[in-house]
Amino acid sequence: MWPEIGRPTVLVPVGSTEQHGPHLPLDTDTRVAAAVAARAAAGTDLLVAPPIAYGASGEHEAFAGTVSIGHDALRLLLVELGRSAARWAARLVFVNGHGGNGATLIDAVGLLRHEGRDAAWFPCACGGDAHAGRTETSLVLALNPALVRGGAAAGNTAPLDELLPAMRAGGVAAVSPNGVLGDPAGASAEEGERLLAAMAVRLAVAITRWTPDPTGRLR
Ligand SMILES: [Zn+2]
């Protein structure tokens, strides 16, 4: 309720709606970002906003289910959301679950900071494989195992750096017919739980420290 809100630090999870292989849901990134934000905020006076469920996912558009709003629309959305929330929020953190949103976040947060608003962003990064592989499969198993289909095959397991030129030209479909970059084998809820907990702690510590780097990223 609005009278209880005061002048908080607000966490805005930013995700995507994009294919995550034949075994994970389209809203995987959104769920992960929302979970990391919720865990970091638990027991604190940090406020978690409803997540932004669409992002810049053009590289996945060859796969059904993917909906990308692109960099320009996402940038405008983040900027206007930030301008509005900053009327009452002391600080604003975009908690990002989709790597493809990164450049747009840097842009939008840069503008908000230039305008004098105390915004920052934080990536839900935990190493591991790039997309719908062991890492993300473990994360979703930890969040809700009913959302994971069994028996998913490996995708393209080459390092992302090697795949990027082909992906820039033809998207993920050009390098991985099933949409997976990595290998879901070995994924487990226990591993996902560990990764979620570690990301939430890093986020909580980064918010306490509050030293956005030149790109606006909290470390
Ligand atoms: Zn993802």
CSV table of C-alpha atoms and ligand atoms in Angstrom, one decimal:
chain,number,residue,atom,x,y,z
A,1,MET,CA,0.0,0.0,0.0
A,2,TRP,CA,1.4,3.4,-0.9
A,3,PRO,CA,1.6,5.0,2.6
A,4,GLU,CA,3.9,2.1,3.7
A,5,ILE,CA,6.4,2.7,0.9
A,6,GLY,CA,8.5,5.7,2.0
A,7,ARG,CA,11.7,6.3,0.1
A,8,PRO,CA,13.1,2.8,-0.6
A,9,THR,CA,15.7,1.3,-2.9
A,10,VAL,CA,13.7,-0.5,-5.6
A,11,LEU,CA,14.7,-3.6,-7.4
A,12,VAL,CA,13.3,-4.1,-10.9
A,13,PRO,CA,13.9,-7.6,-12.3
A,14,VAL,CA,14.5,-7.4,-16.1
A,15,GLY,CA,14.0,-10.7,-18.1
A,16,SER,CA,13.1,-11.8,-21.5
A,17,THR,CA,10.5,-13.9,-23.3
A,18,GLU,CA,12.6,-16.2,-25.5
A,19,GLN,CA,13.2,-19.8,-26.3
A,20,HIS,CA,15.2,-21.7,-23.8
A,21,GLY,CA,15.7,-25.0,-25.6
A,22,PRO,CA,13.1,-27.8,-25.8
A,23,HIS,CA,13.1,-28.2,-22.0
A,24,LEU,CA,12.9,-24.8,-20.3
A,25,PRO,CA,10.1,-22.2,-20.2
A,26,LEU,CA,10.2,-19.0,-22.3
A,27,ASP,CA,10.2,-16.9,-19.1
A,28,THR,CA,13.3,-18.5,-17.6
A,29,ASP,CA,15.3,-15.3,-17.5
A,30,THR,CA,12.4,-13.4,-16.0
A,31,ARG,CA,12.0,-16.0,-13.3
A,32,VAL,CA,15.6,-16.1,-12.4
A,33,ALA,CA,15.9,-12.3,-12.2
A,34,ALA,CA,12.8,-12.1,-10.0
A,35,ALA,CA,14.0,-14.9,-7.7
A,36,VAL,CA,17.4,-13.3,-7.3
A,37,ALA,CA,15.8,-9.9,-6.5
A,38,ALA,CA,13.3,-11.5,-4.1
A,39,ARG,CA,16.0,-13.4,-2.2
A,40,ALA,CA,18.3,-10.3,-2.0
A,41,ALA,CA,15.4,-8.3,-0.6
A,42,ALA,CA,14.1,-10.9,1.9
A,43,GLY,CA,14.2,-9.5,5.4
A,44,THR,CA,15.3,-6.1,4.3
A,45,ASP,CA,13.4,-2.9,3.4
A,46,LEU,CA,14.3,-3.2,-0.3
A,47,LEU,CA,11.3,-3.1,-2.5
A,48,VAL,CA,10.9,-5.5,-5.5
A,49,ALA,CA,8.9,-4.2,-8.4
A,50,PRO,CA,6.9,-6.4,-10.8
A,51,PRO,CA,9.4,-7.8,-13.4
A,52,ILE,CA,9.8,-6.6,-17.0
A,53,ALA,CA,9.1,-9.8,-18.9
A,54,TYR,CA,10.3,-8.7,-22.3
A,55,GLY,CA,13.7,-7.7,-23.5
A,56,ALA,CA,16.1,-7.6,-26.4
A,57,SER,CA,16.1,-11.2,-27.7
A,58,GLY,CA,16.5,-10.7,-31.5
A,59,GLU,CA,19.1,-13.5,-31.6
A,60,HIS,CA,16.3,-16.0,-30.6
A,61,GLU,CA,13.6,-14.8,-33.0
A,62,ALA,CA,13.9,-17.8,-35.3
A,63,PHE,CA,12.3,-19.9,-32.5
A,64,ALA,CA,8.6,-19.9,-31.9
A,65,GLY,CA,7.6,-18.3,-28.6
A,66,THR,CA,10.3,-15.7,-28.6
A,67,VAL,CA,9.0,-12.1,-28.4
A,68,SER,CA,11.7,-9.4,-28.6
A,69,ILE,CA,10.9,-5.7,-28.1
A,70,GLY,CA,14.4,-4.8,-29.3
A,71,HIS,CA,17.0,-2.3,-27.9
A,72,ASP,CA,15.2,0.9,-28.6
A,73,ALA,CA,11.9,0.0,-27.0
A,74,LEU,CA,13.6,-1.6,-24.0
A,75,ARG,CA,15.8,1.5,-23.5
A,76,LEU,CA,12.8,3.8,-23.6
A,77,LEU,CA,10.9,1.5,-21.2
A,78,LEU,CA,13.7,1.4,-18.7
A,79,VAL,CA,14.3,5.2,-18.9
A,80,GLU,CA,10.6,6.1,-18.4
A,81,LEU,CA,10.2,3.5,-15.7
A,82,GLY,CA,13.3,4.9,-13.9
A,83,ARG,CA,12.2,8.5,-14.3
A,84,SER,CA,8.8,7.7,-12.8
A,85,ALA,CA,10.0,5.5,-9.9
A,86,ALA,CA,12.7,8.1,-9.0
A,87,ARG,CA,9.9,10.5,-8.0
A,88,TRP,CA,9.6,8.5,-4.8
A,89,ALA,CA,12.4,5.9,-4.8
A,90,ALA,CA,15.8,6.8,-3.4
A,91,ARG,CA,17.6,4.3,-5.6
A,92,LEU,CA,16.8,2.0,-8.4
A,93,VAL,CA,18.5,-1.3,-9.4
A,94,PHE,CA,17.6,-3.2,-12.6
A,95,VAL,CA,18.3,-6.8,-11.8
A,96,ASN,CA,19.1,-8.3,-15.2
A,97,GLY,CA,18.4,-12.0,-16.1
A,98,HIS,CA,19.2,-11.8,-19.9
A,99,GLY,CA,22.7,-11.1,-21.2
A,100,GLY,CA,21.3,-9.6,-24.4
A,101,ASN,CA,19.8,-6.7,-22.4
A,102,GLY,CA,23.2,-5.7,-21.2
A,103,ALA,CA,24.1,-3.0,-23.7
A,104,THR,CA,20.6,-1.4,-23.4
A,105,LEU,CA,20.8,-1.4,-19.6
A,106,ILE,CA,24.2,0.4,-19.8
A,107,ASP,CA,22.6,3.0,-22.1
A,108,ALA,CA,19.4,3.5,-20.1
A,109,VAL,CA,21.1,3.6,-16.7
A,110,GLY,CA,23.7,6.0,-18.1
A,111,LEU,CA,21.0,8.4,-19.1
A,112,LEU,CA,19.2,8.1,-15.8
A,113,ARG,CA,22.4,8.7,-13.8
A,114,HIS,CA,23.3,11.7,-16.1
A,115,GLU,CA,19.9,13.1,-15.3
A,116,GLY,CA,20.7,12.9,-11.6
A,117,ARG,CA,18.8,9.7,-10.7
A,118,ASP,CA,20.6,7.1,-8.6
A,119,ALA,CA,20.0,4.1,-10.9
A,120,ALA,CA,22.3,1.1,-11.3
A,121,TRP,CA,22.1,-2.4,-12.8
A,122,PHE,CA,23.2,-5.9,-11.7
A,123,PRO,CA,23.7,-9.0,-13.9
A,124,CYS,CA,22.4,-12.3,-12.7
A,125,ALA,CA,25.6,-14.0,-14.0
A,126,CYS,CA,27.0,-17.1,-12.5
A,127,GLY,CA,29.4,-18.4,-15.1
A,128,GLY,CA,28.7,-21.8,-16.7
A,129,ASP,CA,27.3,-22.4,-20.2
A,130,ALA,CA,25.6,-19.7,-22.2
A,131,HIS,CA,22.0,-20.6,-22.8
A,132,ALA,CA,19.6,-23.2,-21.6
A,133,GLY,CA,22.5,-25.5,-20.7
A,134,ARG,CA,23.5,-27.0,-17.3
A,135,THR,CA,23.5,-23.6,-15.5
A,136,GLU,CA,20.0,-22.4,-16.5
A,137,THR,CA,18.6,-25.9,-16.2
A,138,SER,CA,19.8,-26.1,-12.7
A,139,LEU,CA,18.4,-22.7,-11.9
A,140,VAL,CA,14.9,-23.6,-13.1
A,141,LEU,CA,15.1,-27.0,-11.3
A,142,ALA,CA,15.7,-25.1,-8.1
A,143,LEU,CA,12.9,-22.6,-8.7
A,144,ASN,CA,10.3,-25.2,-9.9
A,145,PRO,CA,11.2,-28.6,-11.2
A,146,ALA,CA,7.8,-29.1,-12.7
A,147,LEU,CA,8.8,-26.5,-15.4
A,148,VAL,CA,11.7,-28.6,-16.7
A,149,ARG,CA,11.2,-31.3,-19.3
A,150,GLY,CA,13.5,-34.3,-19.0
A,151,GLY,CA,15.8,-35.7,-21.6
A,152,ALA,CA,17.0,-32.5,-23.2
A,153,ALA,CA,19.8,-33.0,-25.6
A,154,ALA,CA,23.0,-31.0,-25.7
A,155,GLY,CA,23.2,-28.0,-28.0
A,156,ASN,CA,26.3,-26.3,-29.3
A,157,THR,CA,28.9,-26.5,-26.6
A,158,ALA,CA,31.6,-24.4,-28.3
A,159,PRO,CA,32.7,-21.3,-26.4
A,160,LEU,CA,30.4,-18.3,-26.9
A,161,ASP,CA,33.3,-16.2,-28.3
A,162,GLU,CA,33.7,-18.7,-31.2
A,163,LEU,CA,30.0,-18.7,-31.9
A,164,LEU,CA,29.4,-15.0,-31.9
A,165,PRO,CA,30.3,-14.2,-35.5
A,166,ALA,CA,27.9,-16.8,-36.9
A,167,MET,CA,25.3,-15.8,-34.3
A,168,ARG,CA,25.5,-12.1,-35.3
A,169,ALA,CA,24.7,-13.1,-38.8
A,170,GLY,CA,22.1,-15.8,-38.3
A,171,GLY,CA,21.1,-15.8,-34.7
A,172,VAL,CA,21.1,-18.7,-32.3
A,173,ALA,CA,19.4,-21.0,-34.9
A,174,ALA,CA,22.5,-20.7,-37.1
A,175,VAL,CA,24.7,-22.4,-34.5
A,176,SER,CA,22.2,-24.6,-32.5
A,177,PRO,CA,19.1,-26.2,-34.1
A,178,ASN,CA,17.6,-27.0,-30.7
A,179,GLY,CA,18.3,-23.5,-29.3
A,180,VAL,CA,20.7,-24.7,-26.5
A,181,LEU,CA,24.2,-23.3,-26.1
A,182,GLY,CA,25.7,-25.7,-23.7
A,183,ASP,CA,24.7,-29.1,-22.3
A,184,PRO,CA,21.9,-29.6,-19.7
A,185,ALA,CA,23.5,-32.9,-18.6
A,186,GLY,CA,24.4,-32.9,-14.9
A,187,ALA,CA,22.0,-30.1,-14.0
A,188,SER,CA,20.5,-30.4,-10.5
A,189,ALA,CA,18.3,-28.4,-8.2
A,190,GLU,CA,21.1,-28.4,-5.6
A,191,GLU,CA,23.4,-26.7,-8.0
A,192,GLY,CA,20.7,-24.2,-9.0
A,193,GLU,CA,20.0,-23.5,-5.4
A,194,ARG,CA,23.7,-22.8,-4.7
A,195,LEU,CA,23.9,-20.5,-7.8
A,196,LEU,CA,20.7,-18.6,-6.8
A,197,ALA,CA,21.9,-18.1,-3.3
A,198,ALA,CA,25.3,-16.9,-4.4
A,199,MET,CA,23.8,-14.4,-6.9
A,200,ALA,CA,21.4,-13.1,-4.2
A,201,VAL,CA,24.2,-12.6,-1.7
A,202,ARG,CA,26.3,-10.8,-4.3
A,203,LEU,CA,23.4,-8.5,-5.2
A,204,ALA,CA,22.7,-7.8,-1.5
A,205,VAL,CA,26.3,-6.9,-0.8
A,206,ALA,CA,26.6,-4.8,-4.0
A,207,ILE,CA,23.5,-2.8,-2.9
A,208,THR,CA,24.9,-2.2,0.5
A,209,ARG,CA,28.2,-1.1,-1.0
A,210,TRP,CA,26.5,1.0,-3.7
A,211,THR,CA,29.5,1.8,-5.9
A,212,PRO,CA,28.2,1.8,-9.5
A,213,ASP,CA,31.0,1.4,-12.0
A,214,PRO,CA,31.3,3.7,-15.0
A,215,THR,CA,28.7,1.6,-16.8
A,216,GLY,CA,26.3,1.9,-13.9
A,217,ARG,CA,26.9,-1.8,-12.9
A,218,LEU,CA,26.9,-2.6,-9.2
A,219,ARG,CA,29.8,-4.8,-8.1
B,1,ZN,ZN,18.3,-17.4,-20.2
